[in-house]
Amino acid sequence: MSPVGESIDEWSTLFTAMVLQALPFLVLGVLLSAVVAVLVPMRVWHRLLQRRTVVAVPMATACGVLVPGCECTTVPIAGRLTERGVPFAAAMSFALASPALNPIVLLATAAAFAGQPQMVVARFAASFLAVVIVGSYLAAAGVRPVPKSGHHHHDHPGGTAAQLIAAARHDFTHTAGLVVAGAAIAATIRVALPDDLLSRLGDHGVLAVLTMAFFAIVMALCSESDAFIAASFVTFSPVAVLTFMVVGPLVDLRLLLMYRATFGTRAAFAIGGLALAGALAAAVSIGSVLL
Amino acid sequence: MKHLPRLADGLLLCGLGIAMIVVAATGDSLLYVRDVMTVPLILAGAVVAVLGISMLVSSDADPHTPRSFAFVGVAIAFFLVIRPGPLSVSAGIAFDPDTRTRVQQEFEIPRESLVGADASTADIEASAFELHAGQLYFAAQQLPAVFDEMAIRMIGQFELSDDGDTRLVRFRINCCAADALPLVTPLDGDLTGVATGDWVEVFGQWDGDADEPGLDVVSIRSIDTPDHPYLTIRDP
């Protein structure tokens, strides 16, 4: 088979795998999002998170730590929380913390880096710091994008079941296409990367960190699997490897498209840029101390 | 027109839901994701199909579905029509995993597979115990002496590298093919009749040391792509 044919085959498999892996989590996310929208009374959110932001951001981050969520699950929920009056900074803190910090991710990291508990500690500390940085900045800057989702189903006629279906359908149709597009872009970049690029970049300190951040963005891996890929980058420094694991759950191609679908283009760029900067700062600072 | 019409919207939802169910129920999903995703895929597909039916029968106003949702049509085509195969050894997986430091296997070796160092091909084929590369790496570090006596069967994709090395490759996934890592076993012996990318079954005996485990092959033959082409984190 020609190299072009092999590349097309590889692209097809990677694309299909990424879409298939993401869809069940996306469906779970829109179902939970619909429950948030239809069944949870507003006063619950007010009681939990509608407090001063200085309390809401760390509380939302802590909630995220305890709730195992995939990126595809938490972004629709964040949109719905924002729509229900939860401060945007707190909703995003939850959305970022859940896939980055949940116990399953930490267990997977421990398995991938067997005998290196410091890597698990560094991942948790750096990811927590990055989420708090992002949440605090969003709160301080007063960023309050209007969620693009949710302005159609509020007044949906019918009973609770009909409202749940309408809410879930709305969120799914607004995000599923972008998940597919994100997978296509990520697969394209994966296939296009030259084979010997890694070995050439791994030796350069700053460049290695930036390269790993770039890979995390374009590979768009689930946070529960990225540690195994990270552990395979044996030519890169531990700080660069940590960067890969901290950046990926907070910002990647698929997430950027979901941020855009949920909060709009400007907010997506703001969240993405901020998350990248926060993740880089946290990974380098924590990694330099612990690794 | 900024939005998809209701009919297209509903049909895409139904089509995607059905495609997810079909790809999981037929086992095709195992070419891309782990087996633990089969039930979630079927359940999620049923939910999506219900959403599609509700869209088709709904009398609500325009659903305002963005045109980006049309991308799911591409996914449907890949699930049902194109149906790509599993990752091949020719895939540009640009990682060189140091698997030896991460594989911590525990498995029992059946006594009948200990055929001795000078066993015949027929004895090896009849008594072989199936191993995968992860177990072989474990053996290289922990039990090299035991493996001198053992008849081994392995399956994977054959690869003849550019520099003339012959290898057996099996990918291990944690979530899906996007995070696949190749587990590589060097092969030695008469390896004619197979080509790079072929799925093969090899029989042989331990040939290596703790630094470079490998297999001295006594027989090799092409096989169909296995139902479970990938190793997963749950494999022993």
mmCIF file of C-alpha atoms in Angstrom, chain B:
data_model
loop_
_atom_site.group_PDB
_atom_site.id
_atom_site.type_symbol
_atom_site.label_atom_id
_atom_site.label_comp_id
_atom_site.label_asym_id
_atom_site.label_seq_id
_atom_site.Cartn_x
_atom_site.Cartn_y
_atom_site.Cartn_z
ATOM 1 C CA MET B 1 -30.037 29.300 5.741
ATOM 2 C CA LYS B 2 -28.247 29.253 9.089
ATOM 3 C CA HIS B 3 -29.967 26.196 10.521
ATOM 4 C CA LEU B 4 -30.653 22.647 9.471
ATOM 5 C CA PRO B 5 -34.250 21.872 8.550
ATOM 6 C CA ARG B 6 -36.161 19.791 11.071
ATOM 7 C CA LEU B 7 -36.363 16.715 8.831
ATOM 8 C CA ALA B 8 -32.607 16.602 8.207
ATOM 9 C CA ASP B 9 -31.997 17.182 11.891
ATOM 10 C CA GLY B 10 -34.239 14.321 12.945
ATOM 11 C CA LEU B 11 -32.891 11.943 10.324
ATOM 12 C CA LEU B 12 -29.302 12.665 11.303
ATOM 13 C CA LEU B 13 -30.096 12.004 14.950
ATOM 14 C CA CYS B 14 -31.874 8.739 14.119
ATOM 15 C CA GLY B 15 -29.095 7.723 11.736
ATOM 16 C CA LEU B 16 -26.379 8.419 14.280
ATOM 17 C CA GLY B 17 -28.217 6.539 17.004
ATOM 18 C CA ILE B 18 -28.757 3.519 14.773
ATOM 19 C CA ALA B 19 -25.147 3.628 13.564
ATOM 20 C CA MET B 20 -23.850 3.635 17.148
ATOM 21 C CA ILE B 21 -26.011 0.638 18.005
ATOM 22 C CA VAL B 22 -24.987 -1.264 14.873
ATOM 23 C CA VAL B 23 -21.266 -0.642 15.247
ATOM 24 C CA ALA B 24 -21.394 -1.819 18.857
ATOM 25 C CA ALA B 25 -23.719 -4.781 18.357
ATOM 26 C CA THR B 26 -21.740 -6.162 15.414
ATOM 27 C CA GLY B 27 -18.446 -5.959 17.276
ATOM 28 C CA ASP B 28 -16.990 -3.450 14.845
ATOM 29 C CA SER B 29 -16.445 -1.078 17.746
ATOM 30 C CA LEU B 30 -13.688 -3.399 19.007
ATOM 31 C CA LEU B 31 -11.588 -2.232 16.071
ATOM 32 C CA TYR B 32 -11.519 1.236 17.614
ATOM 33 C CA VAL B 33 -12.408 1.183 21.317
ATOM 34 C CA ARG B 34 -12.364 -1.207 24.272
ATOM 35 C CA ASP B 35 -15.021 -3.841 24.814
ATOM 36 C CA VAL B 36 -16.254 -2.057 27.933
ATOM 37 C CA MET B 37 -17.630 0.623 25.611
ATOM 38 C CA THR B 38 -20.024 -1.767 23.867
ATOM 39 C CA VAL B 39 -22.950 -1.383 26.269
ATOM 40 C CA PRO B 40 -22.482 2.391 26.736
ATOM 41 C CA LEU B 41 -22.445 2.767 22.942
ATOM 42 C CA ILE B 42 -25.688 0.824 22.566
ATOM 43 C CA LEU B 43 -27.377 2.775 25.366
ATOM 44 C CA ALA B 44 -26.123 6.109 24.056
ATOM 45 C CA GLY B 45 -27.205 5.157 20.541
ATOM 46 C CA ALA B 46 -30.692 4.355 21.822
ATOM 47 C CA VAL B 47 -30.877 7.733 23.541
ATOM 48 C CA VAL B 48 -29.766 9.537 20.375
ATOM 49 C CA ALA B 49 -32.306 7.608 18.296
ATOM 50 C CA VAL B 50 -35.059 8.575 20.753
ATOM 51 C CA LEU B 51 -33.993 12.200 20.468
ATOM 52 C CA GLY B 52 -34.202 11.873 16.689
ATOM 53 C CA ILE B 53 -37.671 10.347 16.766
ATOM 54 C CA SER B 54 -38.815 13.070 19.125
ATOM 55 C CA MET B 55 -37.473 15.639 16.675
ATOM 56 C CA LEU B 56 -39.352 14.077 13.763
ATOM 57 C CA VAL B 57 -42.686 13.886 15.578
ATOM 58 C CA SER B 58 -42.332 17.134 17.473
ATOM 59 C CA SER B 59 -44.645 20.000 16.653
ATOM 60 C CA ASP B 60 -42.383 22.583 18.264
ATOM 61 C CA ALA B 61 -41.079 25.622 16.507
ATOM 62 C CA ASP B 62 -37.896 25.557 14.416
ATOM 63 C CA PRO B 63 -35.269 23.704 16.521
ATOM 64 C CA HIS B 64 -32.485 26.071 15.356
ATOM 65 C CA THR B 65 -29.968 23.267 14.958
ATOM 66 C CA PRO B 66 -26.649 24.666 13.749
ATOM 67 C CA ARG B 67 -25.290 23.523 10.403
ATOM 68 C CA SER B 68 -22.253 22.068 12.171
ATOM 69 C CA PHE B 69 -24.485 19.200 13.225
ATOM 70 C CA ALA B 70 -24.316 17.979 9.626
ATOM 71 C CA PHE B 71 -20.791 16.740 10.458
ATOM 72 C CA VAL B 72 -22.369 13.772 12.206
ATOM 73 C CA GLY B 73 -23.278 12.558 8.721
ATOM 74 C CA VAL B 74 -19.552 11.952 8.202
ATOM 75 C CA ALA B 75 -19.428 9.908 11.390
ATOM 76 C CA ILE B 76 -22.412 7.837 10.261
ATOM 77 C CA ALA B 77 -20.667 7.124 6.944
ATOM 78 C CA PHE B 78 -17.517 5.962 8.732
ATOM 79 C CA PHE B 79 -19.469 3.764 11.168
ATOM 80 C CA LEU B 80 -21.668 2.053 8.590
ATOM 81 C CA VAL B 81 -20.090 2.360 5.138
ATOM 82 C CA ILE B 82 -16.347 2.986 5.264
ATOM 83 C CA ARG B 83 -15.742 0.903 8.399
ATOM 84 C CA PRO B 84 -11.965 1.346 8.622
ATOM 85 C CA GLY B 85 -9.861 -1.504 9.988
ATOM 86 C CA PRO B 86 -7.830 -1.544 13.191
ATOM 87 C CA LEU B 87 -4.541 0.287 13.470
ATOM 88 C CA SER B 88 -1.845 -1.242 11.313
ATOM 89 C CA VAL B 89 1.872 -1.568 11.950
ATOM 90 C CA SER B 90 2.298 0.848 9.070
ATOM 91 C CA ALA B 91 0.506 3.517 11.095
ATOM 92 C CA GLY B 92 2.843 6.322 12.016
ATOM 93 C CA ILE B 93 2.586 5.808 15.757
ATOM 94 C CA ALA B 94 5.552 7.945 16.578
ATOM 95 C CA PHE B 95 6.058 6.732 20.128
ATOM 96 C CA ASP B 96 8.778 4.485 21.383
ATOM 97 C CA PRO B 97 7.343 3.331 24.683
ATOM 98 C CA ASP B 98 9.646 2.016 27.346
ATOM 99 C CA THR B 99 7.173 -0.734 28.089
ATOM 100 C CA ARG B 100 9.605 -2.729 30.159
ATOM 101 C CA THR B 101 9.379 -0.288 33.049
ATOM 102 C CA ARG B 102 5.582 -0.287 33.160
ATOM 103 C CA VAL B 103 4.519 -3.866 32.571
ATOM 104 C CA GLN B 104 3.898 -5.611 35.864
ATOM 105 C CA GLN B 105 2.311 -8.901 34.892
ATOM 106 C CA GLU B 106 1.270 -11.894 36.896
ATOM 107 C CA PHE B 107 0.252 -15.059 35.092
ATOM 108 C CA GLU B 108 0.555 -18.765 35.548
ATOM 109 C CA ILE B 109 2.615 -20.877 33.201
ATOM 110 C CA PRO B 110 0.977 -24.260 32.443
ATOM 111 C CA ARG B 111 3.300 -27.141 33.104
ATOM 112 C CA GLU B 112 2.590 -28.769 29.720
ATOM 113 C CA SER B 113 4.035 -25.779 27.901
ATOM 114 C CA LEU B 114 7.496 -26.495 29.359
ATOM 115 C CA VAL B 115 8.638 -28.669 26.454
ATOM 116 C CA GLY B 116 12.379 -28.246 26.828
ATOM 117 C CA ALA B 117 14.939 -26.317 24.861
ATOM 118 C CA ASP B 118 15.230 -28.829 22.009
ATOM 119 C CA ALA B 119 11.552 -29.521 21.369
ATOM 120 C CA SER B 120 10.288 -30.251 17.863
ATOM 121 C CA THR B 121 8.057 -27.899 15.907
ATOM 122 C CA ALA B 122 5.123 -30.270 16.358
ATOM 123 C CA ASP B 123 5.628 -30.369 20.140
ATOM 124 C CA ILE B 124 5.885 -26.606 20.316
ATOM 125 C CA GLU B 125 2.709 -26.069 18.270
ATOM 126 C CA ALA B 126 0.816 -28.650 20.325
ATOM 127 C CA SER B 127 1.877 -27.368 23.744
ATOM 128 C CA ALA B 128 2.330 -23.658 23.218
ATOM 129 C CA PHE B 129 1.026 -21.178 25.764
ATOM 130 C CA GLU B 130 -0.205 -17.883 24.360
ATOM 131 C CA LEU B 131 1.654 -14.834 25.537
ATOM 132 C CA HIS B 132 1.589 -11.228 24.520
ATOM 133 C CA ALA B 133 4.499 -8.853 24.357
ATOM 134 C CA GLY B 134 3.810 -7.366 27.761
ATOM 135 C CA GLN B 135 4.184 -10.774 29.380
ATOM 136 C CA LEU B 136 7.319 -11.437 27.410
ATOM 137 C CA TYR B 137 8.873 -8.230 28.706
ATOM 138 C CA PHE B 138 7.908 -9.267 32.210
ATOM 139 C CA ALA B 139 9.565 -12.597 31.614
ATOM 140 C CA ALA B 140 12.681 -10.902 30.386
ATOM 141 C CA GLN B 141 13.029 -9.163 33.710
ATOM 142 C CA GLN B 142 11.674 -11.727 36.126
ATOM 143 C CA LEU B 143 11.751 -15.273 34.777
ATOM 144 C CA PRO B 144 14.169 -15.660 31.879
ATOM 145 C CA ALA B 145 15.333 -19.138 32.939
ATOM 146 C CA VAL B 146 11.792 -20.554 32.966
ATOM 147 C CA PHE B 147 11.129 -19.310 29.468
ATOM 148 C CA ASP B 148 14.098 -21.206 28.046
ATOM 149 C CA GLU B 149 11.966 -24.351 28.329
ATOM 150 C CA MET B 150 8.655 -22.966 27.203
ATOM 151 C CA ALA B 151 6.639 -23.294 23.980
ATOM 152 C CA ILE B 152 5.148 -19.910 23.145
ATOM 153 C CA ARG B 153 2.336 -18.801 20.842
ATOM 154 C CA MET B 154 1.866 -15.144 19.991
ATOM 155 C CA ILE B 155 -0.410 -13.260 17.630
ATOM 156 C CA GLY B 156 0.041 -9.791 16.204
ATOM 157 C CA GLN B 157 0.932 -7.950 13.045
ATOM 158 C CA PHE B 158 4.122 -8.895 11.236
ATOM 159 C CA GLU B 159 6.512 -6.111 10.358
ATOM 160 C CA LEU B 160 9.689 -6.119 8.307
ATOM 161 C CA SER B 161 11.385 -2.850 9.166
ATOM 162 C CA ASP B 162 13.437 -0.719 6.766
ATOM 163 C CA ASP B 163 16.640 -1.927 8.370
ATOM 164 C CA GLY B 164 15.707 -5.575 7.900
ATOM 165 C CA ASP B 165 14.559 -6.387 11.436
ATOM 166 C CA THR B 166 11.519 -8.650 11.769
ATOM 167 C CA ARG B 167 9.025 -7.927 14.529
ATOM 168 C CA LEU B 168 5.642 -8.846 15.870
ATOM 169 C CA VAL B 169 3.577 -5.793 16.812
ATOM 170 C CA ARG B 170 0.436 -5.621 18.934
ATOM 171 C CA PHE B 171 -1.119 -2.358 20.006
ATOM 172 C CA ARG B 172 -2.307 -1.812 23.546
ATOM 173 C CA ILE B 173 -5.026 0.729 24.201
ATOM 174 C CA ASN B 174 -6.354 2.315 27.348
ATOM 175 C CA CYS B 175 -9.394 4.126 25.926
ATOM 176 C CA CYS B 176 -9.328 3.907 22.147
ATOM 177 C CA ALA B 177 -7.066 3.585 19.115
ATOM 178 C CA ALA B 178 -6.046 7.211 19.524
ATOM 179 C CA ASP B 179 -3.993 6.291 22.576
ATOM 180 C CA ALA B 180 -2.554 3.057 21.169
ATOM 181 C CA LEU B 181 0.965 2.101 22.106
ATOM 182 C CA PRO B 182 2.858 -0.569 20.133
ATOM 183 C CA LEU B 183 4.240 -3.548 22.016
ATOM 184 C CA VAL B 184 7.019 -4.977 19.901
ATOM 185 C CA THR B 185 8.582 -8.442 19.976
ATOM 186 C CA PRO B 186 11.675 -9.091 17.854
ATOM 187 C CA LEU B 187 11.356 -12.288 15.803
ATOM 188 C CA ASP B 188 14.066 -14.598 14.545
ATOM 189 C CA GLY B 189 13.863 -17.649 12.265
ATOM 190 C CA ASP B 190 12.323 -18.608 8.919
ATOM 191 C CA LEU B 191 9.735 -15.883 8.376
ATOM 192 C CA THR B 192 8.876 -16.373 4.734
ATOM 193 C CA GLY B 193 5.350 -16.289 3.382
ATOM 194 C CA VAL B 194 4.108 -13.301 5.327
ATOM 195 C CA ALA B 195 4.256 -9.589 4.615
ATOM 196 C CA THR B 196 4.286 -6.414 6.661
ATOM 197 C CA GLY B 197 0.831 -5.690 8.009
ATOM 198 C CA ASP B 198 -0.332 -9.309 7.956
ATOM 199 C CA TRP B 199 -1.960 -10.640 11.111
ATOM 200 C CA VAL B 200 0.046 -13.709 12.009
ATOM 201 C CA GLU B 201 0.215 -16.517 14.515
ATOM 202 C CA VAL B 202 3.738 -17.473 15.509
ATOM 203 C CA PHE B 203 5.029 -20.428 17.501
ATOM 204 C CA GLY B 204 8.469 -20.502 18.994
ATOM 205 C CA GLN B 205 10.676 -20.364 22.013
ATOM 206 C CA TRP B 206 12.233 -17.682 24.124
ATOM 207 C CA ASP B 207 15.177 -16.036 22.443
ATOM 208 C CA GLY B 208 16.573 -13.063 24.226
ATOM 209 C CA ASP B 209 17.661 -11.578 27.501
ATOM 210 C CA ALA B 210 16.460 -9.032 30.001
ATOM 211 C CA ASP B 211 17.496 -6.175 27.740
ATOM 212 C CA GLU B 212 16.071 -7.506 24.487
ATOM 213 C CA PRO B 213 13.382 -10.137 24.734
ATOM 214 C CA GLY B 214 12.474 -11.956 21.572
ATOM 215 C CA LEU B 215 11.107 -15.099 20.003
ATOM 216 C CA ASP B 216 12.904 -17.804 18.030
ATOM 217 C CA VAL B 217 10.141 -18.726 15.580
ATOM 218 C CA VAL B 218 9.600 -22.318 14.464
ATOM 219 C CA SER B 219 6.406 -21.642 12.482
ATOM 220 C CA ILE B 220 4.442 -18.636 11.333
ATOM 221 C CA ARG B 221 1.171 -18.334 9.422
ATOM 222 C CA SER B 222 -1.278 -15.636 8.417
ATOM 223 C CA ILE B 223 -4.584 -15.404 10.277
ATOM 224 C CA ASP B 224 -7.688 -13.256 10.027
ATOM 225 C CA THR B 225 -7.836 -10.062 12.029
ATOM 226 C CA PRO B 226 -8.788 -11.196 15.555
ATOM 227 C CA ASP B 227 -12.070 -10.088 17.125
ATOM 228 C CA HIS B 228 -10.080 -8.221 19.754
ATOM 229 C CA PRO B 229 -7.182 -6.720 17.798
ATOM 230 C CA TYR B 230 -5.922 -4.613 20.693
ATOM 231 C CA LEU B 231 -4.527 -5.508 24.066
ATOM 232 C CA THR B 232 -5.967 -3.427 26.860
ATOM 233 C CA ILE B 233 -4.896 -2.383 30.288
ATOM 234 C CA ARG B 234 -6.961 -5.267 31.691
ATOM 235 C CA ASP B 235 -4.992 -7.966 29.902
ATOM 236 C CA PRO B 236 -2.943 -10.007 32.365
#
